[in-house]
Amino acid sequence: MSIKEDWAATEERLLHEAGSMAELLTQIRPHISARLIDGQDWESLLERAEESPPTMAAFPFGFELPLQDPSPRADFGVSLVGESRSAAFYQERNRSGEAEPSAAGLAWLLDETDREDSFLRSVVGRKMLLEYDIDPAPDGGRQDPGVFLYPVEDVIAGDGQRLRELGVVHDALVHASGWSPDAAERRQLEEVYRKLKPDTLIKAVGTFPSRERAIRIAATGFKKAPDVVAFLERAGWPGARAVAGATVAAFEERSAFAYMGVHLDVDASGVGPSMGLSLFPHDNEWLKDIRHWAAIIDVVGEQGYALPGKLTELTRWSTGSTTLFGRSGPFMLVRGIHHVKLVITGDRVEQAKGYVFFLMMCVRPRVGAAAS
């Protein structure tokens, strides 16, 4: 069967397992480290997960773990894929008039990429990522999820020639976020894109509607420290580029990564003060074997970017697979590290984060297997 059929079968089964992602997370709690997520922060995460249908577990979901923070807390992320039961959840709520503005924006993105003749669909496909900040908004309310779109393959390669493709992604995110068009912001984004070399590309573009307005991009394909430093200089990042170079060099000396991603926030005035540096040990981003991560985790610890106890727990807990037995039958639960990210603000590494993914897949009997 196709991947799409596998997803559909898993979604169907998950409807019989739980009423929401919160209920499903509670069921798989033994497989989520209480040393990394616990207490009120776990309860707050469940409150946000209550908004999502359980079918989302058929696609990658997971946690953003602050490795320098002693609190056992995490932010929450889920994938939203077009023409799925999860997508229909948002679209049907919007058609009924029950959707809040942020959910209505998601439904609009899904409707737009459902159309086969949609230019947006040709650029980003039919997948997006929702990132939920678990901390309350400044006014005490819930923050709308961040929304990220992922250009397919090398459709926004760093050759400076894909401005139309970049523009349609920018405009779609602005509309879905409920923001007004801003020509200056779009020009600044185009300028940053023009600074990329042909062997790099824009891999993700996103917004956080509840934060101060900015467009976040992830440019990937960087292999060496001088390449990162040169791009930051060309792009006009105001932080200490020498610190960024030295940070990368420590990992490069250990051959710890296969490639890197650089995350920048862009607004109408230019590039923001913080820069994210994501490290990937392999060309495949979905790794469930901790051995791939050993060198990166070692350097993070040696440089003092994270708390030793959290790194130890990340290593012990965050990868592998197991079989779960649910009401509707067995599932395979897969977990792994997607990437490790350092955030540099000014002249120092301010944060270290581990992005851990989960995926549930229904286990179906093999064709021709004997009945028990």
PDB file of N, CA, C and O in Angstrom, residues 158 160 189-198 200 222 230-236:
ATOM      1  N   GLY A 158      19.129  28.524  -3.589  1.00  0.00           N
ATOM      2  CA  GLY A 158      19.828  29.775  -3.378  1.00  0.00           C
ATOM      3  C   GLY A 158      20.503  30.307  -4.620  1.00  0.00           C
ATOM      4  O   GLY A 158      21.709  30.553  -4.616  1.00  0.00           O
ATOM      5  N   GLY A 160      18.895  32.979  -6.268  1.00  0.00           N
ATOM      6  CA  GLY A 160      18.320  34.301  -6.433  1.00  0.00           C
ATOM      7  C   GLY A 160      17.270  34.406  -7.510  1.00  0.00           C
ATOM      8  O   GLY A 160      16.789  35.505  -7.805  1.00  0.00           O
ATOM      9  N   LEU A 189      12.890  40.255   2.952  1.00  0.00           N
ATOM     10  CA  LEU A 189      12.986  38.800   2.815  1.00  0.00           C
ATOM     11  C   LEU A 189      13.661  38.425   1.500  1.00  0.00           C
ATOM     12  O   LEU A 189      14.522  37.531   1.454  1.00  0.00           O
ATOM     13  N   GLU A 190      13.305  39.110   0.433  1.00  0.00           N
ATOM     14  CA  GLU A 190      13.913  38.856  -0.873  1.00  0.00           C
ATOM     15  C   GLU A 190      15.410  39.162  -0.851  1.00  0.00           C
ATOM     16  O   GLU A 190      16.212  38.433  -1.452  1.00  0.00           O
ATOM     17  N   GLU A 191      15.794  40.223  -0.130  1.00  0.00           N
ATOM     18  CA  GLU A 191      17.211  40.577  -0.046  1.00  0.00           C
ATOM     19  C   GLU A 191      18.004  39.492   0.668  1.00  0.00           C
ATOM     20  O   GLU A 191      19.121  39.148   0.256  1.00  0.00           O
ATOM     21  N   VAL A 192      17.460  38.952   1.754  1.00  0.00           N
ATOM     22  CA  VAL A 192      18.146  37.864   2.454  1.00  0.00           C
ATOM     23  C   VAL A 192      18.279  36.658   1.542  1.00  0.00           C
ATOM     24  O   VAL A 192      19.339  36.018   1.466  1.00  0.00           O
ATOM     25  N   TYR A 193      17.217  36.345   0.820  1.00  0.00           N
ATOM     26  CA  TYR A 193      17.267  35.206  -0.101  1.00  0.00           C
ATOM     27  C   TYR A 193      18.351  35.393  -1.158  1.00  0.00           C
ATOM     28  O   TYR A 193      19.068  34.447  -1.500  1.00  0.00           O
ATOM     29  N   ARG A 194      18.496  36.592  -1.659  1.00  0.00           N
ATOM     30  CA  ARG A 194      19.503  36.859  -2.696  1.00  0.00           C
ATOM     31  C   ARG A 194      20.931  36.640  -2.181  1.00  0.00           C
ATOM     32  O   ARG A 194      21.858  36.485  -2.979  1.00  0.00           O
ATOM     33  N   LYS A 195      21.112  36.612  -0.869  1.00  0.00           N
ATOM     34  CA  LYS A 195      22.453  36.440  -0.299  1.00  0.00           C
ATOM     35  C   LYS A 195      22.868  34.973  -0.203  1.00  0.00           C
ATOM     36  O   LYS A 195      24.006  34.666   0.145  1.00  0.00           O
ATOM     37  N   LEU A 196      21.940  34.058  -0.512  1.00  0.00           N
ATOM     38  CA  LEU A 196      22.274  32.637  -0.452  1.00  0.00           C
ATOM     39  C   LEU A 196      23.059  32.211  -1.688  1.00  0.00           C
ATOM     40  O   LEU A 196      22.815  32.681  -2.795  1.00  0.00           O
ATOM     41  N   LYS A 197      23.989  31.295  -1.483  1.00  0.00           N
ATOM     42  CA  LYS A 197      24.759  30.711  -2.576  1.00  0.00           C
ATOM     43  C   LYS A 197      23.964  29.571  -3.221  1.00  0.00           C
ATOM     44  O   LYS A 197      23.048  29.005  -2.611  1.00  0.00           O
ATOM     45  N   PRO A 198      24.297  29.186  -4.455  1.00  0.00           N
ATOM     46  CA  PRO A 198      23.532  28.151  -5.164  1.00  0.00           C
ATOM     47  C   PRO A 198      23.510  26.782  -4.480  1.00  0.00           C
ATOM     48  O   PRO A 198      22.608  25.983  -4.756  1.00  0.00           O
ATOM     49  N   THR A 200      22.933  26.249  -1.385  1.00  0.00           N
ATOM     50  CA  THR A 200      22.053  26.299  -0.226  1.00  0.00           C
ATOM     51  C   THR A 200      20.629  26.576  -0.716  1.00  0.00           C
ATOM     52  O   THR A 200      20.407  26.854  -1.889  1.00  0.00           O
ATOM     53  N   PHE A 222      24.495  24.380   4.607  1.00  0.00           N
ATOM     54  CA  PHE A 222      25.805  24.882   5.009  1.00  0.00           C
ATOM     55  C   PHE A 222      26.664  23.735   5.535  1.00  0.00           C
ATOM     56  O   PHE A 222      26.193  22.904   6.316  1.00  0.00           O
ATOM     57  N   ALA A 230      30.061  33.931   6.328  1.00  0.00           N
ATOM     58  CA  ALA A 230      29.936  34.763   5.123  1.00  0.00           C
ATOM     59  C   ALA A 230      28.478  35.072   4.816  1.00  0.00           C
ATOM     60  O   ALA A 230      28.127  36.207   4.458  1.00  0.00           O
ATOM     61  N   PHE A 231      27.594  34.078   4.979  1.00  0.00           N
ATOM     62  CA  PHE A 231      26.174  34.325   4.734  1.00  0.00           C
ATOM     63  C   PHE A 231      25.614  35.316   5.738  1.00  0.00           C
ATOM     64  O   PHE A 231      24.863  36.242   5.374  1.00  0.00           O
ATOM     65  N   LEU A 232      25.945  35.170   7.012  1.00  0.00           N
ATOM     66  CA  LEU A 232      25.449  36.091   8.027  1.00  0.00           C
ATOM     67  C   LEU A 232      25.909  37.516   7.748  1.00  0.00           C
ATOM     68  O   LEU A 232      25.150  38.477   7.946  1.00  0.00           O
ATOM     69  N   GLU A 233      27.125  37.645   7.268  1.00  0.00           N
ATOM     70  CA  GLU A 233      27.632  38.979   6.925  1.00  0.00           C
ATOM     71  C   GLU A 233      26.871  39.559   5.737  1.00  0.00           C
ATOM     72  O   GLU A 233      26.444  40.717   5.756  1.00  0.00           O
ATOM     73  N   ARG A 234      26.680  38.757   4.702  1.00  0.00           N
ATOM     74  CA  ARG A 234      25.957  39.239   3.524  1.00  0.00           C
ATOM     75  C   ARG A 234      24.509  39.601   3.863  1.00  0.00           C
ATOM     76  O   ARG A 234      23.945  40.554   3.329  1.00  0.00           O
ATOM     77  N   ALA A 235      23.898  38.788   4.757  1.00  0.00           N
ATOM     78  CA  ALA A 235      22.492  38.995   5.103  1.00  0.00           C
ATOM     79  C   ALA A 235      22.289  40.152   6.064  1.00  0.00           C
ATOM     80  O   ALA A 235      21.147  40.597   6.261  1.00  0.00           O
ATOM     81  N   GLY A 236      23.364  40.627   6.690  1.00  0.00           N
ATOM     82  CA  GLY A 236      23.253  41.747   7.609  1.00  0.00           C
ATOM     83  C   GLY A 236      22.815  41.376   9.004  1.00  0.00           C
ATOM     84  O   GLY A 236      22.233  42.196   9.717  1.00  0.00           O
TER      85      GLY A 236
END
